[in-house]
CSV table of C-alpha atoms and ligand atoms in Angstrom, one decimal:
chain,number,residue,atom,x,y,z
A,1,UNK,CA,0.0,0.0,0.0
A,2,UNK,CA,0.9,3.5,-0.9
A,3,UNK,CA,1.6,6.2,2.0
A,4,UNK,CA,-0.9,8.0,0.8
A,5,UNK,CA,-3.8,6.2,-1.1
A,6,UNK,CA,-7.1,7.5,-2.3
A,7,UNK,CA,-9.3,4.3,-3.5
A,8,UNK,CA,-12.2,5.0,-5.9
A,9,UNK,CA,-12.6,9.1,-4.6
A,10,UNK,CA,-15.9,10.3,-5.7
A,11,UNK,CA,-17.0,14.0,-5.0
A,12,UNK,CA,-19.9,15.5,-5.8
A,13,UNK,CA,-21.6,19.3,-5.4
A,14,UNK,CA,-25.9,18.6,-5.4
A,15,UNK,CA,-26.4,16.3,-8.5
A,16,UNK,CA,-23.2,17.2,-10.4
A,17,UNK,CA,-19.9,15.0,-10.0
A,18,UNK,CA,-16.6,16.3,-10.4
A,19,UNK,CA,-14.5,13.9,-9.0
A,20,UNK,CA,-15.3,10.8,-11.3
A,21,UNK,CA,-13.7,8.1,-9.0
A,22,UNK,CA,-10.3,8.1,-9.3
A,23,UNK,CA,-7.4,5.5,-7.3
A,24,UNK,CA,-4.0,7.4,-6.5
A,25,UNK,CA,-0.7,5.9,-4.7
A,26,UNK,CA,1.5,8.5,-3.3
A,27,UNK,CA,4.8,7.2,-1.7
A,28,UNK,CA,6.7,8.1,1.3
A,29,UNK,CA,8.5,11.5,1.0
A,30,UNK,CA,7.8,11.5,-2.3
A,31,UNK,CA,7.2,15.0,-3.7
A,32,UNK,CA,3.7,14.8,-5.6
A,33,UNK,CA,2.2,17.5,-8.0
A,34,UNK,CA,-1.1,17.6,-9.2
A,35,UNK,CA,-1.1,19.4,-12.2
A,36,UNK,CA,-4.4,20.4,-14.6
A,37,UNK,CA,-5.9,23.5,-16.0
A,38,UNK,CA,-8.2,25.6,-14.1
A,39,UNK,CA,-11.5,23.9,-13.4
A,40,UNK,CA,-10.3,20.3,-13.3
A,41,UNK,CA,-10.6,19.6,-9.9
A,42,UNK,CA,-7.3,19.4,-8.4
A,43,UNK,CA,-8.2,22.0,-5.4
A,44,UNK,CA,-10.8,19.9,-4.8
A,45,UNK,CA,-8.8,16.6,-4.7
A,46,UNK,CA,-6.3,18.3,-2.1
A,47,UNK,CA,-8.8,19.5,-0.1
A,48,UNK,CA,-10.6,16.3,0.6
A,49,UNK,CA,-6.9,14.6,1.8
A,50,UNK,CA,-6.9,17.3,4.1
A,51,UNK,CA,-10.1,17.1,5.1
A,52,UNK,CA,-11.8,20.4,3.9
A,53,UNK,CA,-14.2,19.0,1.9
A,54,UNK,CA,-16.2,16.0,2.1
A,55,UNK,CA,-16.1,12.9,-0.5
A,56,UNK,CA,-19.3,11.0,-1.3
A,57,UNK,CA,-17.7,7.9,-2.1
A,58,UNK,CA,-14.3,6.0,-1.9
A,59,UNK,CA,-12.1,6.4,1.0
A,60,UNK,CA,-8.5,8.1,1.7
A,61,UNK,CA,-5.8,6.5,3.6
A,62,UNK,CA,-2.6,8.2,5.2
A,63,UNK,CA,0.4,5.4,6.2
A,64,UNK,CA,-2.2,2.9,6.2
A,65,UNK,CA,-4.4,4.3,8.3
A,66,UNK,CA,-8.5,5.2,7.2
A,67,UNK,CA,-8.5,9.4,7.7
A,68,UNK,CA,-11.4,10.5,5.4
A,69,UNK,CA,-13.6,9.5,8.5
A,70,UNK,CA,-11.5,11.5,10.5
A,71,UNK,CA,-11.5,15.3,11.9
A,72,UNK,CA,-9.1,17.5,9.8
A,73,UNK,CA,-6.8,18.0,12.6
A,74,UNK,CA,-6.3,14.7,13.3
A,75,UNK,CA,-5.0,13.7,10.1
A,76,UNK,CA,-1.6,14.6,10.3
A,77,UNK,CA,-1.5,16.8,7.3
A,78,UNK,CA,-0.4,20.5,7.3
A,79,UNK,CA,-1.8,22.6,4.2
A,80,UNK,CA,-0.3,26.2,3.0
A,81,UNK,CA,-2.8,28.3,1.3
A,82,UNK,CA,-2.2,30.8,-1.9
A,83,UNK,CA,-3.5,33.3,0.1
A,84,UNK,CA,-0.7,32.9,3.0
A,85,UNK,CA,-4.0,32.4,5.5
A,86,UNK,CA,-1.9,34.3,8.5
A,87,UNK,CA,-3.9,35.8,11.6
A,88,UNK,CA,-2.6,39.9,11.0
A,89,UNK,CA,-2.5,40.5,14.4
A,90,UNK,CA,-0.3,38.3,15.5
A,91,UNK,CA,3.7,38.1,14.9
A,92,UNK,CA,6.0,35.8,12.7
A,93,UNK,CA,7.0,33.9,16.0
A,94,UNK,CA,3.1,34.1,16.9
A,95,UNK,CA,1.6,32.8,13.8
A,96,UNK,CA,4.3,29.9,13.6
A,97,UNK,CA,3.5,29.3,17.0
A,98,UNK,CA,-0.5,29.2,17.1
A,99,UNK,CA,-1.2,25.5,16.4
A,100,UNK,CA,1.2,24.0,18.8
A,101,UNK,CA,0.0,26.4,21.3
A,102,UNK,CA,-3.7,24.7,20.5
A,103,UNK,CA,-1.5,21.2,20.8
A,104,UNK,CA,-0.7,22.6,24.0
A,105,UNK,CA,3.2,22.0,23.3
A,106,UNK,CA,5.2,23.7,26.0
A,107,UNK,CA,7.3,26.8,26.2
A,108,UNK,CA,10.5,25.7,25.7
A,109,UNK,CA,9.1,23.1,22.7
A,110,UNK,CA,7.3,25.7,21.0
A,111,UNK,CA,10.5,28.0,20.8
A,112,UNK,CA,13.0,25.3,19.6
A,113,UNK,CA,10.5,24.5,16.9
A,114,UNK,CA,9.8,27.8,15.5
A,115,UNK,CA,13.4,28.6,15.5
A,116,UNK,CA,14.3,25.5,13.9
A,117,UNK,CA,11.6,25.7,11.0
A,118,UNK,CA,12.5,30.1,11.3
A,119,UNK,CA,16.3,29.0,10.5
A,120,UNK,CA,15.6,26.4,7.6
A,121,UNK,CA,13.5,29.3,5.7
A,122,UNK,CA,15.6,32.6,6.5
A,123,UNK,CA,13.3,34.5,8.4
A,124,UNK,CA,14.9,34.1,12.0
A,125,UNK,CA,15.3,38.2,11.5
A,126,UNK,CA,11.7,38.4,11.1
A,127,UNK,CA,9.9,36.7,13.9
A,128,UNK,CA,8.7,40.1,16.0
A,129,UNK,CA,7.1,41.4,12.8
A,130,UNK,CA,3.3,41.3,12.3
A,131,UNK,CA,1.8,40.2,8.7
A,132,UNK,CA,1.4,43.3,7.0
A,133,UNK,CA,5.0,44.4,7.5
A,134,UNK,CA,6.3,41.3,5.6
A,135,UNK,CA,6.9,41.3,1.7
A,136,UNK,CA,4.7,38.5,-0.4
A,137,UNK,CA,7.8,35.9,-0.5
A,138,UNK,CA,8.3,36.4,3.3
A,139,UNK,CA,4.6,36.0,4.1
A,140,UNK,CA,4.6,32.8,2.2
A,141,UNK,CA,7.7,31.7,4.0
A,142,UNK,CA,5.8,32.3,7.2
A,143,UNK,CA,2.9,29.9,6.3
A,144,UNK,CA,5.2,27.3,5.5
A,145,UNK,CA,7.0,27.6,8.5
A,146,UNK,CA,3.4,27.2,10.1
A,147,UNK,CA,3.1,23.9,8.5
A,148,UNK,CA,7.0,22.7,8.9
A,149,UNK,CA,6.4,23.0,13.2
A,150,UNK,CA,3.4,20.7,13.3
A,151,UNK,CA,6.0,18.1,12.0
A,152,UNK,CA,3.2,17.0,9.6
A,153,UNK,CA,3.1,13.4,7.8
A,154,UNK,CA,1.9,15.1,5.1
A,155,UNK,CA,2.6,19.2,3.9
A,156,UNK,CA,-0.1,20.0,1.4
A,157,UNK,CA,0.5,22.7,-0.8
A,158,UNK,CA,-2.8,24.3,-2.5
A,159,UNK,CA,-1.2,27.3,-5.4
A,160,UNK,CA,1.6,28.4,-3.1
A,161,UNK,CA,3.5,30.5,-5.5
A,162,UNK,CA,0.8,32.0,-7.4
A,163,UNK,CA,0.7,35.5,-5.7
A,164,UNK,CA,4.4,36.1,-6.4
A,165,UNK,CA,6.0,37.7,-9.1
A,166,UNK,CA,8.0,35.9,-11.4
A,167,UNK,CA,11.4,36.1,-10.2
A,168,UNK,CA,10.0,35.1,-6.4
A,169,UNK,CA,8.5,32.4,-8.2
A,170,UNK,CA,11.7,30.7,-9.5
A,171,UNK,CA,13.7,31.3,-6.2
A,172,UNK,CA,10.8,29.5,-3.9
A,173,UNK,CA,10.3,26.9,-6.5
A,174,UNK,CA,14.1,25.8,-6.0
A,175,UNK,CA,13.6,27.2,-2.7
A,176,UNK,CA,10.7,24.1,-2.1
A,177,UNK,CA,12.9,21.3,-3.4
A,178,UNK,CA,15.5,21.9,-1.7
A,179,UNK,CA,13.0,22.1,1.2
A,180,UNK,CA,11.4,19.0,0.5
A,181,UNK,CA,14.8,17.4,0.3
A,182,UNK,CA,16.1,18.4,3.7
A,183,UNK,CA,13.2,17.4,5.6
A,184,UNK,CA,12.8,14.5,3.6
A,185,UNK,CA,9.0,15.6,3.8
A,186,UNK,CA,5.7,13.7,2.0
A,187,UNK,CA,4.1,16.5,-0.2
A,188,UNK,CA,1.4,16.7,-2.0
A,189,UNK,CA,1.5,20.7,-4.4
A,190,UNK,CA,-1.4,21.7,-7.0
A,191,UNK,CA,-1.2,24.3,-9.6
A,192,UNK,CA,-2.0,24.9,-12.7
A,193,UNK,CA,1.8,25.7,-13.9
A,194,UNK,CA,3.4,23.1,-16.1
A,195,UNK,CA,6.7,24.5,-15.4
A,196,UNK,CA,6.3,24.2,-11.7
A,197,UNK,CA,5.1,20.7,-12.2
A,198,UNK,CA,8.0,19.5,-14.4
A,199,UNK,CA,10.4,21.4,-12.2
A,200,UNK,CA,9.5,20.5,-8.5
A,201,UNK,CA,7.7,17.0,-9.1
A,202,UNK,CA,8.9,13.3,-8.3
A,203,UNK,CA,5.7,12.4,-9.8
A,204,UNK,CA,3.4,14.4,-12.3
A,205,UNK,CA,-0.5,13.9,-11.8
A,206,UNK,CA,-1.8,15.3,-15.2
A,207,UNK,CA,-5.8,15.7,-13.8
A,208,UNK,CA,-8.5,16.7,-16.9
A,209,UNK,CA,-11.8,17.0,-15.7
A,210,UNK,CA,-12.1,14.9,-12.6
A,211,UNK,CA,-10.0,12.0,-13.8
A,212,UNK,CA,-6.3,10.6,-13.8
A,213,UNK,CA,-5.2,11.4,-17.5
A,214,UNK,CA,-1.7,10.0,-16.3
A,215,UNK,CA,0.9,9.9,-13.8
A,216,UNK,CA,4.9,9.6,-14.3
A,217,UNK,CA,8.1,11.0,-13.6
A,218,UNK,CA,8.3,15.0,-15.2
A,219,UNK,CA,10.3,13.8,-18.3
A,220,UNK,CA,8.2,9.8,-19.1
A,221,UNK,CA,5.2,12.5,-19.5
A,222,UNK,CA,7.1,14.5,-21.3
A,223,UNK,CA,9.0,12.1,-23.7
A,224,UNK,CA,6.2,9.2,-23.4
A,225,UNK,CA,2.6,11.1,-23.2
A,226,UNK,CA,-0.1,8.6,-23.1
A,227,UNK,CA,-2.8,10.5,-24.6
A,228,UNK,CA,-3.1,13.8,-26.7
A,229,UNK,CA,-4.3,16.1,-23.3
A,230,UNK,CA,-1.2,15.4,-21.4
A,231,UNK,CA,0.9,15.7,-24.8
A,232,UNK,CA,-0.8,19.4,-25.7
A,233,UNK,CA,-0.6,19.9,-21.6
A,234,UNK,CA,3.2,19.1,-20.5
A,235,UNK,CA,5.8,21.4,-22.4
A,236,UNK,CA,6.3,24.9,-22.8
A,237,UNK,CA,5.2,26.2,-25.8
A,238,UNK,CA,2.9,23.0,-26.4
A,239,UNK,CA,3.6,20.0,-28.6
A,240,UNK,CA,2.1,21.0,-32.2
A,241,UNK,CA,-0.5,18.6,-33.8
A,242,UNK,CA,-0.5,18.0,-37.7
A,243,UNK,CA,-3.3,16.3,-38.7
A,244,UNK,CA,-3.1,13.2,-41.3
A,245,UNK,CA,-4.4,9.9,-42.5
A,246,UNK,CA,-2.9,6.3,-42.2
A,247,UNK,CA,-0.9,5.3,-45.3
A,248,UNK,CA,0.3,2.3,-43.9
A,249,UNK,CA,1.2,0.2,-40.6
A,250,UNK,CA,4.2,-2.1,-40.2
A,251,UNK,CA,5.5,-4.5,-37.3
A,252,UNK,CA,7.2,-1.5,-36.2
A,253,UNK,CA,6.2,1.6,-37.3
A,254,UNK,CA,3.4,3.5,-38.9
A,255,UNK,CA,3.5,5.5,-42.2
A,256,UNK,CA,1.4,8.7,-42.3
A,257,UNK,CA,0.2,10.6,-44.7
A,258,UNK,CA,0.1,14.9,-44.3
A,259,UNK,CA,-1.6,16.1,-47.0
A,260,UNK,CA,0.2,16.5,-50.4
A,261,UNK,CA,2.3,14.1,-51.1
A,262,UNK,CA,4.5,14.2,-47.8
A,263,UNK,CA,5.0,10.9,-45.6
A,264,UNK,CA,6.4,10.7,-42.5
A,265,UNK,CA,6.8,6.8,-41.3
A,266,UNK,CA,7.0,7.0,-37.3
A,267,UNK,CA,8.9,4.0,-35.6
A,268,UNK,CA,5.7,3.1,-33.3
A,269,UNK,CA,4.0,0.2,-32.2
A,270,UNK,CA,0.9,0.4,-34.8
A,271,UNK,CA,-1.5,-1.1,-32.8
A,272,UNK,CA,-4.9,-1.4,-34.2
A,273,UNK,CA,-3.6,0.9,-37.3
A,274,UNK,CA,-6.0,0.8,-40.2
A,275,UNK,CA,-5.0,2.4,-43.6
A,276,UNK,CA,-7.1,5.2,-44.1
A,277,UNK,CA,-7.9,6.4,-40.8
A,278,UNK,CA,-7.5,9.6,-39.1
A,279,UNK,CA,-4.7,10.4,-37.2
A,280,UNK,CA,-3.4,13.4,-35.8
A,281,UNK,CA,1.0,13.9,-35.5
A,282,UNK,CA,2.5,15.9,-32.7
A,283,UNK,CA,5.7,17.0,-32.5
A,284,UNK,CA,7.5,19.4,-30.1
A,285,UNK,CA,8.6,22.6,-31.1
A,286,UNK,CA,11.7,22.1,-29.8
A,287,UNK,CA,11.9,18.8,-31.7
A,288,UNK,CA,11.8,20.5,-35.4
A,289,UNK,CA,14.7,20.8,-37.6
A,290,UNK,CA,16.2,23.4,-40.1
A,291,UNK,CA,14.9,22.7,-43.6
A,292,UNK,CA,16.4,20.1,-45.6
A,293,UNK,CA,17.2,17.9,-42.8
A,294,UNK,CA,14.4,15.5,-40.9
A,295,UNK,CA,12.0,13.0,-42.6
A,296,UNK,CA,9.7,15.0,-44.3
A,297,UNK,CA,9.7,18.9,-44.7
A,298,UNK,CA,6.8,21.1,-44.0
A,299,UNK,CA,6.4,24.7,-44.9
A,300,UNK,CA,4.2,27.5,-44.2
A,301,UNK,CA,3.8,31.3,-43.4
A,302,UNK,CA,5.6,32.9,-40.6
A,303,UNK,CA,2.7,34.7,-38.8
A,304,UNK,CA,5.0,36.5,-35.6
A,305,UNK,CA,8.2,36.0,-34.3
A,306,UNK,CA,9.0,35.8,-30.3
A,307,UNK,CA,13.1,36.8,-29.6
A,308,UNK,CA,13.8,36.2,-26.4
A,309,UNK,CA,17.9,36.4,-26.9
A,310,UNK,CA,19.1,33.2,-26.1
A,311,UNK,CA,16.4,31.6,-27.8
A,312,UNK,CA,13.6,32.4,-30.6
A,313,UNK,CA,10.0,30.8,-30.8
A,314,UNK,CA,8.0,31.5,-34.7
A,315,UNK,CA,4.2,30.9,-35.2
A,316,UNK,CA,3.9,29.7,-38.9
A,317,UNK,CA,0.9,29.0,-40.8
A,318,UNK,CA,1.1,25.7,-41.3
A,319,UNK,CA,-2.0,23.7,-43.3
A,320,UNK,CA,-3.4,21.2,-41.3
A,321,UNK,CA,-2.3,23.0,-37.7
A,322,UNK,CA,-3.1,25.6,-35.8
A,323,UNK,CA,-0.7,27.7,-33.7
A,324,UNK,CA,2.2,25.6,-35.1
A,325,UNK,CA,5.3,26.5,-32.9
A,326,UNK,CA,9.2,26.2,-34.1
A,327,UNK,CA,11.7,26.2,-31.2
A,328,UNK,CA,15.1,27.8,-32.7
A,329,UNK,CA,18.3,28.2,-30.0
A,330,UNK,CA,19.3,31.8,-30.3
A,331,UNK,CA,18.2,34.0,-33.2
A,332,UNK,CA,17.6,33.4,-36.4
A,333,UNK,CA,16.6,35.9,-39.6
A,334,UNK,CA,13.2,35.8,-40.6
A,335,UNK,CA,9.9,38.1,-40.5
A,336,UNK,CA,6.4,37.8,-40.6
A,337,UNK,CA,4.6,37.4,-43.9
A,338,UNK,CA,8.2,35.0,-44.8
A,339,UNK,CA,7.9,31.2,-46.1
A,340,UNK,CA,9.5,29.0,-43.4
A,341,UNK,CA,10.8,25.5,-43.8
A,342,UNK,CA,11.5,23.0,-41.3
A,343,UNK,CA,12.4,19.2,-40.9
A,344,UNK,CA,10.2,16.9,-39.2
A,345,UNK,CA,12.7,13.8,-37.9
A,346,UNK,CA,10.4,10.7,-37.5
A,347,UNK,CA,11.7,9.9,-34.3
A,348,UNK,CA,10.6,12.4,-32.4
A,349,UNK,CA,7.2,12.4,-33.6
A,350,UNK,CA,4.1,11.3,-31.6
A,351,UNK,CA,1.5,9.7,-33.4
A,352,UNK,CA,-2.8,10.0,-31.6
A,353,UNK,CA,-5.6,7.9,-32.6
A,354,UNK,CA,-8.6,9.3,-33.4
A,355,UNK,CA,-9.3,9.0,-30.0
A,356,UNK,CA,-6.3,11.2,-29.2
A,357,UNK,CA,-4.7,7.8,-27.1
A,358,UNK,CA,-0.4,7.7,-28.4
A,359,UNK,CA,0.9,5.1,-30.4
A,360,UNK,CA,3.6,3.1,-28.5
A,361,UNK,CA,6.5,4.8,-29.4
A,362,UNK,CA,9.3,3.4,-30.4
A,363,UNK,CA,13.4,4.0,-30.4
A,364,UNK,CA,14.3,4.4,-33.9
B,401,LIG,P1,-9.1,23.4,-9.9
B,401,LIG,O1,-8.5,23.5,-8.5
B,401,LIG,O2,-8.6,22.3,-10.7
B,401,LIG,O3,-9.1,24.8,-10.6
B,401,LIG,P2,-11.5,23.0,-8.4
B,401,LIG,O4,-11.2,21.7,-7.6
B,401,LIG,O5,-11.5,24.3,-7.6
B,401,LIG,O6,-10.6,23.0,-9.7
B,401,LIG,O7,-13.0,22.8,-9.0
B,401,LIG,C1,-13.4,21.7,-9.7
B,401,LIG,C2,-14.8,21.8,-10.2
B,401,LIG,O8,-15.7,21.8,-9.1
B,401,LIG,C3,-15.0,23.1,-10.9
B,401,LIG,O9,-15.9,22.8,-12.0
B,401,LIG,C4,-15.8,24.0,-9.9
B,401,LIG,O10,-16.7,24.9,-10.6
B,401,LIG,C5,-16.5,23.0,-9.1
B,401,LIG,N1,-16.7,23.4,-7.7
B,401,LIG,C6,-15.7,23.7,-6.8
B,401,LIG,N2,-16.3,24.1,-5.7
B,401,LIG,C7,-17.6,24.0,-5.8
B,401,LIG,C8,-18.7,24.2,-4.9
B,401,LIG,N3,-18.6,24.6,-3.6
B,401,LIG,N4,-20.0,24.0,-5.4
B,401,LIG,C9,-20.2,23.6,-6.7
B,401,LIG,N5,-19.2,23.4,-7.5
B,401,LIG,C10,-17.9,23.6,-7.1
């Protein structure tokens, strides 16, 4: 059994489900992400571990012990809030301090702790300070300090970084892991961020509308997507779909046609390939090559152009796509209204029935 296992979870607001069943095994000190867009149902899915909400059927278990049945507090689970959730009244030290004071933890205890968890995240400085005298990164340091004293078995993590700015947002991602790997901790962390999934995650839970679309290491979803929603969902800018037709199936790969006369034959398991049927080609933009090299060459108009210095992203009109993506390293010369050309290599090519589930792939 998992350290954390949620077995046929069912929730459900009046008549309308939104948690469809689903059976998850988290392991011990494991660093777990949920990861979905907006909507799908991963707040909801944290907040019934913690016990916030309610589930209507299934049941949750936390090292092998029943806790959906049980009172919040007595779970053994410590949750930090995007809103930072601290009482403004009271200090750092204070606010740190509250739930082993309700624990009634002694003097001595409560002080040792609070410095200890003060220490790990850099705020020692700050512990007289009330709330509002704290930046947003401090403030969010405090509330997971609040959750690092309780010694928790579990830290859940509900949006943490989404009220920072960008740069705060990269140091307290690295910031977490390191975290997580000093107190060797159990966590459970939902956003909606791709990039903070694949950065901070041991293990990726891609959620769509109240269901498990897959779960895997950051780079298996990444290099191995099971379906066509965790392909479009994991990577930054998203995979680009082409769509085409079966021209043929053998033992070990699967030959597709894109319109025109181009053919790209993807080294794939073909599965229950038929010729003629629908199939839709992704491939990352990072993935494409320059003209002239690959296994078939597509063009199309260049419709903006994205420099960031070290790197260059072009939208190109390409038949059959839309938003079609190219990925160069550094800069390259071209405008909008320009032809581009680029390679596709067959390799790196994911293939989607028409029911967007992937073709096996296949080293080449
Ligand atoms: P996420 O965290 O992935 O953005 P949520 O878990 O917050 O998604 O919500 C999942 C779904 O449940 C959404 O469709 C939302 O509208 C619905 N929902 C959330 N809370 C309630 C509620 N109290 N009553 C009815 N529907 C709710």
């Amino acid at each position: 059994m998992s350290y954390v296992e949620l077995k046929s979870v069912i929730k459900r607001y009046g008549e309308t489900e939104i948690i469809h069943g689903i059976d998850l095994g988290i392991e011990k000190e494991e660093f777990t992400v949920f990861v979905g867009p907006s909507g799908c149902g991963k707040s909801t899915l944290l907040r019934m571990i913690a016990g916030l909400e309610s589930l209507q059927e299934g049941s949750i278990h936390i090292g092998g012990k029943r806790v959906d049945t049980l009172r919040s507090a007595e779970r053994g689970i410590a949750m930090v809030f995007q809103n930072y959730a601290l009482y403004p009244h009271m200090t750092v030290f204070e606010n740190m301090a509250f739930g082993l004071r309700i624990a009634k933890a002694g003097q001595d205890e409560i002080r040792a702790k609070v410095q200890r968890a003060a220490g790990i995240l850099q705020i020692s400085e700050i512990l007289g300070r009330q709330p509002r005298a704290l930046s947003g990164g401090q403030r969010q340091r405090v509330a997971i300090g609040r959750a690092i004293v309780r010694e928790p078995k579990v830290f859940l993590f509900d949006e943490p970084l989404s009220n920072l700015d960008a740069k705060l947002r990269v140091q307290m991602r690295v910031e977490l892991t390191r975290l997580h790997r000093d107190l060797r901790a159990t966590m459970i962390y939902v956003t909606h961020d791709q990039v903070e999934a694949m950065t901070m995650a041991d293990k990726i839970v891609v959620l769509n509308q109240g269901r498990v679309e897959q779960v895997g290491r950051p780079l298996d979803l990444y290099n191995a997507p099971c379906n066509r929603f965790v392909a479009g969902f994991i990577g930054s800018p998203a995979m680009n779909f082409l769509e085409g037709v079966i021209a043929g199936a053998a033992a070990n790969s699967v030959t597709v046609a894109l319109g025109g006369d181009k053919t790209v034959t993807v080294p794939c398991r073909p599965g229950q390939a038929r010729e003629g049927a629908p199939v839709t080609l992704g491939i990352r933009p990072e993935a494409l090559e320059v003209a002239g090299q690959g296994d078939a060459t597509v063009t199309g108009r260049v419709l903006a152009v994205e420099r960031l210095g070290n790197e260059t992203f072009v939208y190109v009109d390409v038949p059959g796509s839309s938003d079609f993506a190219v990925h160069v390293a550094g800069d390259v010369r071209i405008a909008p209204d320009e032809a581009m050309s680029f390679g596709l290599p067959a390799a790196r090519c994911h293939l989607f029935d028409a029911d967007g589930r992937a073709f096996e792939m296949l080293a080449a």
